[in-house]
Amino acid sequence: MNRLLAVAGFLFCIASANAAQAPAVVNGTCAGPIFRAAKVTRPARLINFGKLRLSTEAAQQNVRGTVVINAVLCRDGSVREIKVFRGLPLVTESAINQLLNARFIPAELNFHSVSQALQFQFTIDDSGVSTVIKTEFDAAPQRLVEEIDFLGMRRTPREKVFARIKTRPGDPYNPDQVNADLQSVLRGGDFDKMGTRVMMEDAPRGGVRVIFDLVELPLIREVKFLNVSLEDQVAIGEGLRKYLDLRPGAVLDPPGLLVANRIIEGFFKSKGAGNVKIENLIERPSETEAIVIFKITPVKVGP
């Protein structure tokens, strides 16, 4: 048993050092099938399980919260398949050790010992430590959002993006809501719709870290027109500002350049200049700025 405790402690330390991946399987599996309470003739019975004992450090730091662990009481009398779904610093290791030291009478089915799955919820609050043992539970309890991070922002204030999402730290993790938040962020017009994404990773306390990996669109420093008279440049520029807000100081929307090309083509046709070929060139003088260049070339028709 001491060796098993040492292994469990070692694995726990590794998990803590690597952001405590959750759920983390602490030890091995049970032999044979695993049953829920509703499927056995007689459920497993814990003997003198007692209360979770907090470490001195946990008590001194006034740790509060709930540790949620799924485990299997195996038919051979061992506790295995321990999976931490929600952890607490300075408490999770104590909870794992208590489970590994648990004594119990295995469940029975048709007069044979069988393995049974249980969920253990250890709660620490101002009234002390309490333990709830659930015989029926979801395989993966809903995890909480611990952190929300935004990557890739250089000019856009974090508060502006945060105001566009509904997910908040402490909320149950809802992937549908997170995806809706991503679409809300993209509707703000500051980020590239093709490159921007949202990711989820395990957080240190067993919850979820939501990461918005944002590809920020640059601001337009200057708009240039090549092979065009100054008079036509002024007229085209006015049209692009009116219909697209394509001007110095505006956010560059790459798909909008295709619309700009059509506007420019229509301008030359309207003045009887015929067809033109338009090439879009983007120069990046800095990470947050862009110079948009329209290279316009008349297209000859016929021989």
Short mmCIF file of the C-alpha atoms (twelve columns), coordinates in Angstrom:
data_MODEL
# 
_entry.id   MODEL 
# 
loop_
_atom_site.group_PDB 
_atom_site.id 
_atom_site.type_symbol 
_atom_site.label_atom_id 
_atom_site.label_alt_id 
_atom_site.label_comp_id 
_atom_site.label_asym_id 
_atom_site.label_seq_id 
_atom_site.Cartn_x 
_atom_site.Cartn_y 
_atom_site.Cartn_z 
_atom_site.pdbx_PDB_model_num 
ATOM 1   C CA . MET A 1   0.000   0.000   0.000   1 
ATOM 2   C CA . ASN A 2   2.849   2.426   0.867   1 
ATOM 3   C CA . ARG A 3   4.364   1.826   -2.561  1 
ATOM 4   C CA . LEU A 4   0.999   2.529   -4.184  1 
ATOM 5   C CA . LEU A 5   0.688   5.752   -2.211  1 
ATOM 6   C CA . ALA A 6   4.154   6.822   -3.311  1 
ATOM 7   C CA . VAL A 7   3.287   6.188   -6.951  1 
ATOM 8   C CA . ALA A 8   0.052   8.113   -6.605  1 
ATOM 9   C CA . GLY A 9   1.843   11.023  -4.969  1 
ATOM 10  C CA . PHE A 10  4.490   11.024  -7.684  1 
ATOM 11  C CA . LEU A 11  1.889   11.077  -10.422 1 
ATOM 12  C CA . PHE A 12  0.055   13.847  -8.650  1 
ATOM 13  C CA . CYS A 13  3.173   15.984  -8.481  1 
ATOM 14  C CA . ILE A 14  3.768   15.494  -12.200 1 
ATOM 15  C CA . ALA A 15  0.181   16.435  -12.972 1 
ATOM 16  C CA . SER A 16  0.434   19.577  -10.822 1 
ATOM 17  C CA . ALA A 17  3.629   20.646  -12.548 1 
ATOM 18  C CA . ASN A 18  1.974   20.274  -15.941 1 
ATOM 19  C CA . ALA A 19  -1.241  22.174  -15.202 1 
ATOM 20  C CA . ALA A 20  -2.951  19.135  -13.674 1 
ATOM 21  C CA . GLN A 21  -4.577  17.625  -16.698 1 
ATOM 22  C CA . ALA A 22  -8.161  16.677  -15.915 1 
ATOM 23  C CA . PRO A 23  -9.560  14.117  -15.868 1 
ATOM 24  C CA . ALA A 24  -6.323  12.358  -14.905 1 
ATOM 25  C CA . VAL A 25  -6.232  8.605   -14.344 1 
ATOM 26  C CA . VAL A 26  -4.155  8.105   -11.211 1 
ATOM 27  C CA . ASN A 27  -3.831  4.314   -11.135 1 
ATOM 28  C CA . GLY A 28  -4.696  1.148   -13.081 1 
ATOM 29  C CA . THR A 29  -7.922  -0.519  -14.126 1 
ATOM 30  C CA . CYS A 30  -10.087 -3.211  -12.551 1 
ATOM 31  C CA . ALA A 31  -10.307 -6.691  -14.000 1 
ATOM 32  C CA . GLY A 32  -13.696 -7.603  -15.445 1 
ATOM 33  C CA . PRO A 33  -16.769 -5.448  -16.079 1 
ATOM 34  C CA . ILE A 34  -17.663 -2.382  -13.997 1 
ATOM 35  C CA . PHE A 35  -21.245 -1.847  -12.862 1 
ATOM 36  C CA . ARG A 36  -23.388 0.998   -11.609 1 
ATOM 37  C CA . ALA A 37  -25.391 0.638   -8.392  1 
ATOM 38  C CA . ALA A 38  -28.650 0.059   -10.257 1 
ATOM 39  C CA . LYS A 39  -27.202 -3.031  -11.977 1 
ATOM 40  C CA . VAL A 40  -25.880 -4.921  -8.919  1 
ATOM 41  C CA . THR A 41  -27.680 -7.098  -6.403  1 
ATOM 42  C CA . ARG A 42  -25.924 -5.470  -3.452  1 
ATOM 43  C CA . PRO A 43  -24.004 -2.175  -3.764  1 
ATOM 44  C CA . ALA A 44  -20.466 -1.794  -2.439  1 
ATOM 45  C CA . ARG A 45  -20.250 -0.678  1.191   1 
ATOM 46  C CA . LEU A 46  -17.503 1.525   2.600   1 
ATOM 47  C CA . ILE A 47  -16.162 0.664   6.081   1 
ATOM 48  C CA . ASN A 48  -15.120 3.548   8.356   1 
ATOM 49  C CA . PHE A 49  -14.447 5.874   5.435   1 
ATOM 50  C CA . GLY A 50  -14.394 8.952   7.665   1 
ATOM 51  C CA . LYS A 51  -13.868 12.612  6.754   1 
ATOM 52  C CA . LEU A 52  -11.207 14.041  4.530   1 
ATOM 53  C CA . ARG A 53  -8.272  15.354  6.565   1 
ATOM 54  C CA . LEU A 54  -6.809  18.615  5.326   1 
ATOM 55  C CA . SER A 55  -3.106  19.290  5.427   1 
ATOM 56  C CA . THR A 56  -1.821  22.039  7.702   1 
ATOM 57  C CA . GLU A 57  -0.894  24.127  4.672   1 
ATOM 58  C CA . ALA A 58  -4.414  23.806  3.178   1 
ATOM 59  C CA . ALA A 59  -5.952  24.917  6.465   1 
ATOM 60  C CA . GLN A 60  -3.552  27.850  6.799   1 
ATOM 61  C CA . GLN A 61  -4.288  29.028  3.249   1 
ATOM 62  C CA . ASN A 62  -8.038  28.742  3.850   1 
ATOM 63  C CA . VAL A 63  -8.636  26.612  0.742   1 
ATOM 64  C CA . ARG A 64  -12.316 26.442  -0.250  1 
ATOM 65  C CA . GLY A 65  -14.129 24.504  -2.971  1 
ATOM 66  C CA . THR A 66  -15.039 20.997  -4.089  1 
ATOM 67  C CA . VAL A 67  -12.930 18.100  -5.317  1 
ATOM 68  C CA . VAL A 68  -14.812 15.710  -7.626  1 
ATOM 69  C CA . ILE A 69  -13.294 12.266  -8.186  1 
ATOM 70  C CA . ASN A 70  -14.694 9.209   -9.946  1 
ATOM 71  C CA . ALA A 71  -13.328 5.849   -8.775  1 
ATOM 72  C CA . VAL A 72  -14.049 2.142   -9.023  1 
ATOM 73  C CA . LEU A 73  -14.295 -0.117  -5.975  1 
ATOM 74  C CA . CYS A 74  -12.884 -3.247  -7.557  1 
ATOM 75  C CA . ARG A 75  -14.066 -6.742  -6.773  1 
ATOM 76  C CA . ASP A 76  -10.590 -7.615  -5.409  1 
ATOM 77  C CA . GLY A 77  -10.878 -4.983  -2.644  1 
ATOM 78  C CA . SER A 78  -8.695  -2.293  -4.280  1 
ATOM 79  C CA . VAL A 79  -9.695  1.198   -5.393  1 
ATOM 80  C CA . ARG A 80  -8.717  1.881   -8.996  1 
ATOM 81  C CA . GLU A 81  -9.489  4.000   -12.063 1 
ATOM 82  C CA . ILE A 82  -9.318  7.178   -10.000 1 
ATOM 83  C CA . LYS A 83  -10.127 10.137  -12.241 1 
ATOM 84  C CA . VAL A 84  -9.946  13.704  -10.950 1 
ATOM 85  C CA . PHE A 85  -12.603 15.813  -12.647 1 
ATOM 86  C CA . ARG A 86  -12.300 18.840  -10.372 1 
ATOM 87  C CA . GLY A 87  -9.365  19.494  -8.107  1 
ATOM 88  C CA . LEU A 88  -8.164  21.954  -5.475  1 
ATOM 89  C CA . PRO A 89  -4.577  22.874  -4.654  1 
ATOM 90  C CA . LEU A 90  -3.340  21.222  -1.440  1 
ATOM 91  C CA . VAL A 91  -6.514  19.088  -1.229  1 
ATOM 92  C CA . THR A 92  -6.663  16.809  -4.279  1 
ATOM 93  C CA . GLU A 93  -3.694  14.715  -3.174  1 
ATOM 94  C CA . SER A 94  -5.257  14.162  0.273   1 
ATOM 95  C CA . ALA A 95  -8.525  13.091  -1.360  1 
ATOM 96  C CA . ILE A 96  -6.720  10.602  -3.614  1 
ATOM 97  C CA . ASN A 97  -4.841  9.139   -0.652  1 
ATOM 98  C CA . GLN A 98  -8.072  8.721   1.293   1 
ATOM 99  C CA . LEU A 99  -9.592  6.782   -1.594  1 
ATOM 100 C CA . LEU A 100 -6.516  4.587   -1.980  1 
ATOM 101 C CA . ASN A 101 -6.712  3.712   1.739   1 
ATOM 102 C CA . ALA A 102 -10.465 3.068   1.718   1 
ATOM 103 C CA . ARG A 103 -11.742 -0.257  3.058   1 
ATOM 104 C CA . PHE A 104 -14.962 -1.633  1.620   1 
ATOM 105 C CA . ILE A 105 -17.068 -4.704  0.933   1 
ATOM 106 C CA . PRO A 106 -17.303 -5.190  -2.852  1 
ATOM 107 C CA . ALA A 107 -20.611 -5.091  -4.661  1 
ATOM 108 C CA . GLU A 108 -22.352 -8.368  -5.513  1 
ATOM 109 C CA . LEU A 109 -24.202 -9.602  -8.548  1 
ATOM 110 C CA . ASN A 110 -25.710 -13.095 -8.634  1 
ATOM 111 C CA . PHE A 111 -23.679 -14.046 -5.527  1 
ATOM 112 C CA . HIS A 112 -20.390 -12.972 -7.127  1 
ATOM 113 C CA . SER A 113 -18.201 -9.999  -6.195  1 
ATOM 114 C CA . VAL A 114 -18.124 -7.339  -8.906  1 
ATOM 115 C CA . SER A 115 -16.601 -3.905  -9.407  1 
ATOM 116 C CA . GLN A 116 -18.741 -0.804  -8.931  1 
ATOM 117 C CA . ALA A 117 -18.206 2.817   -9.980  1 
ATOM 118 C CA . LEU A 118 -18.811 5.670   -7.535  1 
ATOM 119 C CA . GLN A 119 -18.318 9.411   -7.480  1 
ATOM 120 C CA . PHE A 120 -16.805 11.167  -4.455  1 
ATOM 121 C CA . GLN A 121 -17.354 14.874  -3.849  1 
ATOM 122 C CA . PHE A 122 -15.210 16.414  -1.100  1 
ATOM 123 C CA . THR A 123 -16.392 19.930  -0.203  1 
ATOM 124 C CA . ILE A 124 -14.458 22.385  1.961   1 
ATOM 125 C CA . ASP A 125 -16.346 25.470  3.163   1 
ATOM 126 C CA . ASP A 126 -16.649 27.637  6.267   1 
ATOM 127 C CA . SER A 127 -18.575 24.905  8.094   1 
ATOM 128 C CA . GLY A 128 -15.794 22.340  7.581   1 
ATOM 129 C CA . VAL A 129 -15.260 19.310  5.348   1 
ATOM 130 C CA . SER A 130 -18.093 17.182  3.981   1 
ATOM 131 C CA . THR A 131 -18.164 14.150  1.698   1 
ATOM 132 C CA . VAL A 132 -20.950 13.142  -0.680  1 
ATOM 133 C CA . ILE A 133 -20.823 9.731   -2.361  1 
ATOM 134 C CA . LYS A 134 -22.931 9.377   -5.482  1 
ATOM 135 C CA . THR A 135 -23.887 6.011   -6.888  1 
ATOM 136 C CA . GLU A 136 -25.490 7.433   -10.033 1 
ATOM 137 C CA . PHE A 137 -23.668 10.205  -11.871 1 
ATOM 138 C CA . ASP A 138 -22.556 11.445  -15.253 1 
ATOM 139 C CA . ALA A 139 -19.308 9.928   -16.465 1 
ATOM 140 C CA . ALA A 140 -17.899 13.420  -16.973 1 
ATOM 141 C CA . PRO A 141 -19.258 16.033  -14.534 1 
ATOM 142 C CA . GLN A 142 -19.630 19.485  -16.010 1 
ATOM 143 C CA . ARG A 143 -16.391 21.385  -15.592 1 
ATOM 144 C CA . LEU A 144 -16.059 25.047  -14.691 1 
ATOM 145 C CA . VAL A 145 -14.336 27.784  -16.651 1 
ATOM 146 C CA . GLU A 146 -11.293 28.758  -14.591 1 
ATOM 147 C CA . GLU A 147 -9.561  31.152  -16.979 1 
ATOM 148 C CA . ILE A 148 -10.281 33.087  -20.175 1 
ATOM 149 C CA . ASP A 149 -7.272  34.224  -22.201 1 
ATOM 150 C CA . PHE A 150 -6.957  36.300  -25.367 1 
ATOM 151 C CA . LEU A 151 -3.910  35.846  -27.592 1 
ATOM 152 C CA . GLY A 152 -2.752  37.883  -30.577 1 
ATOM 153 C CA . MET A 153 -3.995  41.343  -29.550 1 
ATOM 154 C CA . ARG A 154 -1.677  44.300  -30.108 1 
ATOM 155 C CA . ARG A 155 -3.965  47.267  -30.670 1 
ATOM 156 C CA . THR A 156 -7.399  46.011  -29.573 1 
ATOM 157 C CA . PRO A 157 -8.112  46.507  -25.835 1 
ATOM 158 C CA . ARG A 158 -8.849  43.307  -23.934 1 
ATOM 159 C CA . GLU A 159 -11.900 44.928  -22.355 1 
ATOM 160 C CA . LYS A 160 -13.425 45.498  -25.792 1 
ATOM 161 C CA . VAL A 161 -13.207 41.823  -26.693 1 
ATOM 162 C CA . PHE A 162 -14.225 40.604  -23.232 1 
ATOM 163 C CA . ALA A 163 -17.404 42.702  -23.439 1 
ATOM 164 C CA . ARG A 164 -18.463 40.807  -26.567 1 
ATOM 165 C CA . ILE A 165 -18.537 37.373  -24.902 1 
ATOM 166 C CA . LYS A 166 -20.949 35.904  -22.360 1 
ATOM 167 C CA . THR A 167 -18.711 33.168  -20.919 1 
ATOM 168 C CA . ARG A 168 -17.226 34.153  -17.580 1 
ATOM 169 C CA . PRO A 169 -14.774 32.518  -15.138 1 
ATOM 170 C CA . GLY A 170 -16.736 30.341  -12.735 1 
ATOM 171 C CA . ASP A 171 -19.414 29.430  -15.296 1 
ATOM 172 C CA . PRO A 172 -19.984 25.788  -16.295 1 
ATOM 173 C CA . TYR A 173 -18.073 25.143  -19.506 1 
ATOM 174 C CA . ASN A 174 -20.513 25.241  -22.425 1 
ATOM 175 C CA . PRO A 175 -18.870 24.628  -25.838 1 
ATOM 176 C CA . ASP A 176 -21.926 25.943  -27.698 1 
ATOM 177 C CA . GLN A 177 -21.772 29.237  -25.798 1 
ATOM 178 C CA . VAL A 178 -18.016 29.502  -26.347 1 
ATOM 179 C CA . ASN A 179 -18.499 29.059  -30.103 1 
ATOM 180 C CA . ALA A 180 -21.247 31.684  -30.024 1 
ATOM 181 C CA . ASP A 181 -18.801 33.978  -28.212 1 
ATOM 182 C CA . LEU A 182 -16.270 33.453  -31.003 1 
ATOM 183 C CA . GLN A 183 -18.816 34.512  -33.617 1 
ATOM 184 C CA . SER A 184 -19.682 37.577  -31.524 1 
ATOM 185 C CA . VAL A 185 -16.000 38.544  -31.372 1 
ATOM 186 C CA . LEU A 186 -15.648 38.142  -35.149 1 
ATOM 187 C CA . ARG A 187 -18.710 40.332  -35.773 1 
ATOM 188 C CA . GLY A 188 -16.799 43.160  -34.132 1 
ATOM 189 C CA . GLY A 189 -14.724 43.413  -37.318 1 
ATOM 190 C CA . ASP A 190 -11.288 43.566  -35.690 1 
ATOM 191 C CA . PHE A 191 -10.126 40.006  -36.393 1 
ATOM 192 C CA . ASP A 192 -9.542  37.722  -39.369 1 
ATOM 193 C CA . LYS A 193 -12.435 35.268  -39.696 1 
ATOM 194 C CA . MET A 194 -10.262 32.631  -41.352 1 
ATOM 195 C CA . GLY A 195 -7.405  32.592  -38.857 1 
ATOM 196 C CA . THR A 196 -9.128  33.309  -35.556 1 
ATOM 197 C CA . ARG A 197 -10.151 30.322  -33.429 1 
ATOM 198 C CA . VAL A 198 -11.093 29.350  -29.882 1 
ATOM 199 C CA . MET A 199 -9.425  26.511  -27.959 1 
ATOM 200 C CA . MET A 200 -9.944  24.717  -24.666 1 
ATOM 201 C CA . GLU A 201 -7.304  23.209  -22.397 1 
ATOM 202 C CA . ASP A 202 -7.174  21.804  -18.867 1 
ATOM 203 C CA . ALA A 203 -6.732  24.336  -16.085 1 
ATOM 204 C CA . PRO A 204 -4.709  23.826  -12.867 1 
ATOM 205 C CA . ARG A 205 -7.722  23.150  -10.628 1 
ATOM 206 C CA . GLY A 206 -9.416  20.622  -12.880 1 
ATOM 207 C CA . GLY A 207 -11.545 23.123  -14.776 1 
ATOM 208 C CA . VAL A 208 -11.195 24.581  -18.250 1 
ATOM 209 C CA . ARG A 209 -9.034  27.326  -19.683 1 
ATOM 210 C CA . VAL A 210 -10.760 28.975  -22.680 1 
ATOM 211 C CA . ILE A 211 -8.312  30.576  -25.121 1 
ATOM 212 C CA . PHE A 212 -9.339  32.920  -27.916 1 
ATOM 213 C CA . ASP A 213 -6.472  32.755  -30.426 1 
ATOM 214 C CA . LEU A 214 -7.080  35.980  -32.331 1 
ATOM 215 C CA . VAL A 215 -5.582  37.083  -35.643 1 
ATOM 216 C CA . GLU A 216 -5.861  40.848  -35.507 1 
ATOM 217 C CA . LEU A 217 -6.576  42.752  -38.700 1 
ATOM 218 C CA . PRO A 218 -4.278  45.741  -39.348 1 
ATOM 219 C CA . LEU A 219 -5.348  49.347  -39.629 1 
ATOM 220 C CA . ILE A 220 -5.022  50.944  -43.075 1 
ATOM 221 C CA . ARG A 221 -2.229  53.514  -43.065 1 
ATOM 222 C CA . GLU A 222 -2.571  54.490  -46.718 1 
ATOM 223 C CA . VAL A 223 -4.476  53.581  -49.902 1 
ATOM 224 C CA . LYS A 224 -2.568  53.850  -53.187 1 
ATOM 225 C CA . PHE A 225 -3.671  53.585  -56.822 1 
ATOM 226 C CA . LEU A 226 -1.068  52.814  -59.501 1 
ATOM 227 C CA . ASN A 227 -1.386  53.779  -63.198 1 
ATOM 228 C CA . VAL A 228 -4.336  56.079  -62.454 1 
ATOM 229 C CA . SER A 229 -4.634  59.832  -62.877 1 
ATOM 230 C CA . LEU A 230 -4.867  62.010  -59.758 1 
ATOM 231 C CA . GLU A 231 -8.420  63.015  -60.700 1 
ATOM 232 C CA . ASP A 232 -9.508  59.347  -60.948 1 
ATOM 233 C CA . GLN A 233 -7.697  58.507  -57.704 1 
ATOM 234 C CA . VAL A 234 -9.793  61.096  -55.857 1 
ATOM 235 C CA . ALA A 235 -13.054 59.834  -57.376 1 
ATOM 236 C CA . ILE A 236 -12.264 56.162  -56.682 1 
ATOM 237 C CA . GLY A 237 -11.152 56.952  -53.129 1 
ATOM 238 C CA . GLU A 238 -14.445 58.739  -52.405 1 
ATOM 239 C CA . GLY A 239 -16.394 55.746  -53.707 1 
ATOM 240 C CA . LEU A 240 -14.457 53.245  -51.607 1 
ATOM 241 C CA . ARG A 241 -14.932 55.343  -48.468 1 
ATOM 242 C CA . LYS A 242 -18.641 55.681  -49.134 1 
ATOM 243 C CA . TYR A 243 -19.454 52.040  -49.840 1 
ATOM 244 C CA . LEU A 244 -16.752 50.120  -47.968 1 
ATOM 245 C CA . ASP A 245 -15.186 52.466  -45.410 1 
ATOM 246 C CA . LEU A 246 -11.891 51.599  -47.081 1 
ATOM 247 C CA . ARG A 247 -9.762  54.573  -45.949 1 
ATOM 248 C CA . PRO A 248 -6.742  55.396  -43.802 1 
ATOM 249 C CA . GLY A 249 -7.497  54.586  -40.156 1 
ATOM 250 C CA . ALA A 250 -10.097 51.905  -40.943 1 
ATOM 251 C CA . VAL A 251 -9.648  48.179  -40.260 1 
ATOM 252 C CA . LEU A 252 -8.476  46.255  -43.311 1 
ATOM 253 C CA . ASP A 253 -11.002 43.609  -44.274 1 
ATOM 254 C CA . PRO A 254 -9.285  41.336  -46.865 1 
ATOM 255 C CA . PRO A 255 -12.543 39.958  -48.378 1 
ATOM 256 C CA . GLY A 256 -13.662 43.561  -48.832 1 
ATOM 257 C CA . LEU A 257 -10.905 44.070  -51.398 1 
ATOM 258 C CA . LEU A 258 -12.828 41.903  -53.864 1 
ATOM 259 C CA . VAL A 259 -15.794 44.248  -53.533 1 
ATOM 260 C CA . ALA A 260 -13.425 47.188  -53.950 1 
ATOM 261 C CA . ASN A 261 -12.165 45.693  -57.195 1 
ATOM 262 C CA . ARG A 262 -15.705 45.485  -58.549 1 
ATOM 263 C CA . ILE A 263 -16.368 49.104  -57.584 1 
ATOM 264 C CA . ILE A 264 -13.211 50.211  -59.388 1 
ATOM 265 C CA . GLU A 265 -14.099 48.143  -62.468 1 
ATOM 266 C CA . GLY A 266 -17.557 49.740  -62.511 1 
ATOM 267 C CA . PHE A 267 -16.041 53.206  -62.249 1 
ATOM 268 C CA . PHE A 268 -13.913 52.775  -65.376 1 
ATOM 269 C CA . LYS A 269 -16.765 51.213  -67.349 1 
ATOM 270 C CA . SER A 270 -19.057 54.095  -66.394 1 
ATOM 271 C CA . LYS A 271 -16.616 56.609  -67.864 1 
ATOM 272 C CA . GLY A 272 -16.164 54.579  -71.055 1 
ATOM 273 C CA . ALA A 273 -12.586 53.520  -70.317 1 
ATOM 274 C CA . GLY A 274 -13.303 49.834  -70.938 1 
ATOM 275 C CA . ASN A 275 -12.152 46.855  -68.889 1 
ATOM 276 C CA . VAL A 276 -9.298  46.985  -66.433 1 
ATOM 277 C CA . LYS A 277 -7.216  44.390  -64.607 1 
ATOM 278 C CA . ILE A 278 -6.808  45.007  -60.881 1 
ATOM 279 C CA . GLU A 279 -4.097  43.528  -58.659 1 
ATOM 280 C CA . ASN A 280 -4.247  43.890  -54.862 1 
ATOM 281 C CA . LEU A 281 -0.955  44.392  -53.056 1 
ATOM 282 C CA . ILE A 282 -0.579  44.661  -49.285 1 
ATOM 283 C CA . GLU A 283 2.490   46.135  -47.614 1 
ATOM 284 C CA . ARG A 284 2.986   45.776  -43.852 1 
ATOM 285 C CA . PRO A 285 5.160   48.607  -42.498 1 
ATOM 286 C CA . SER A 286 4.364   47.379  -38.974 1 
ATOM 287 C CA . GLU A 287 2.508   44.553  -37.244 1 
ATOM 288 C CA . THR A 288 -0.576  46.732  -36.733 1 
ATOM 289 C CA . GLU A 289 -0.659  48.694  -40.016 1 
ATOM 290 C CA . ALA A 290 -1.071  48.009  -43.720 1 
ATOM 291 C CA . ILE A 291 -0.715  49.906  -46.968 1 
ATOM 292 C CA . VAL A 292 -3.298  48.872  -49.564 1 
ATOM 293 C CA . ILE A 293 -2.238  49.175  -53.197 1 
ATOM 294 C CA . PHE A 294 -4.498  48.809  -56.224 1 
ATOM 295 C CA . LYS A 295 -2.478  48.229  -59.402 1 
ATOM 296 C CA . ILE A 296 -4.816  49.031  -62.280 1 
ATOM 297 C CA . THR A 297 -3.991  48.027  -65.859 1 
ATOM 298 C CA . PRO A 298 -6.218  48.554  -68.937 1 
ATOM 299 C CA . VAL A 299 -7.235  45.353  -70.706 1 
ATOM 300 C CA . LYS A 300 -6.961  45.388  -74.473 1 
ATOM 301 C CA . VAL A 301 -9.813  43.820  -76.392 1 
ATOM 302 C CA . GLY A 302 -9.233  42.241  -79.806 1 
ATOM 303 C CA . PRO A 303 -6.020  41.868  -81.838 1 
# 
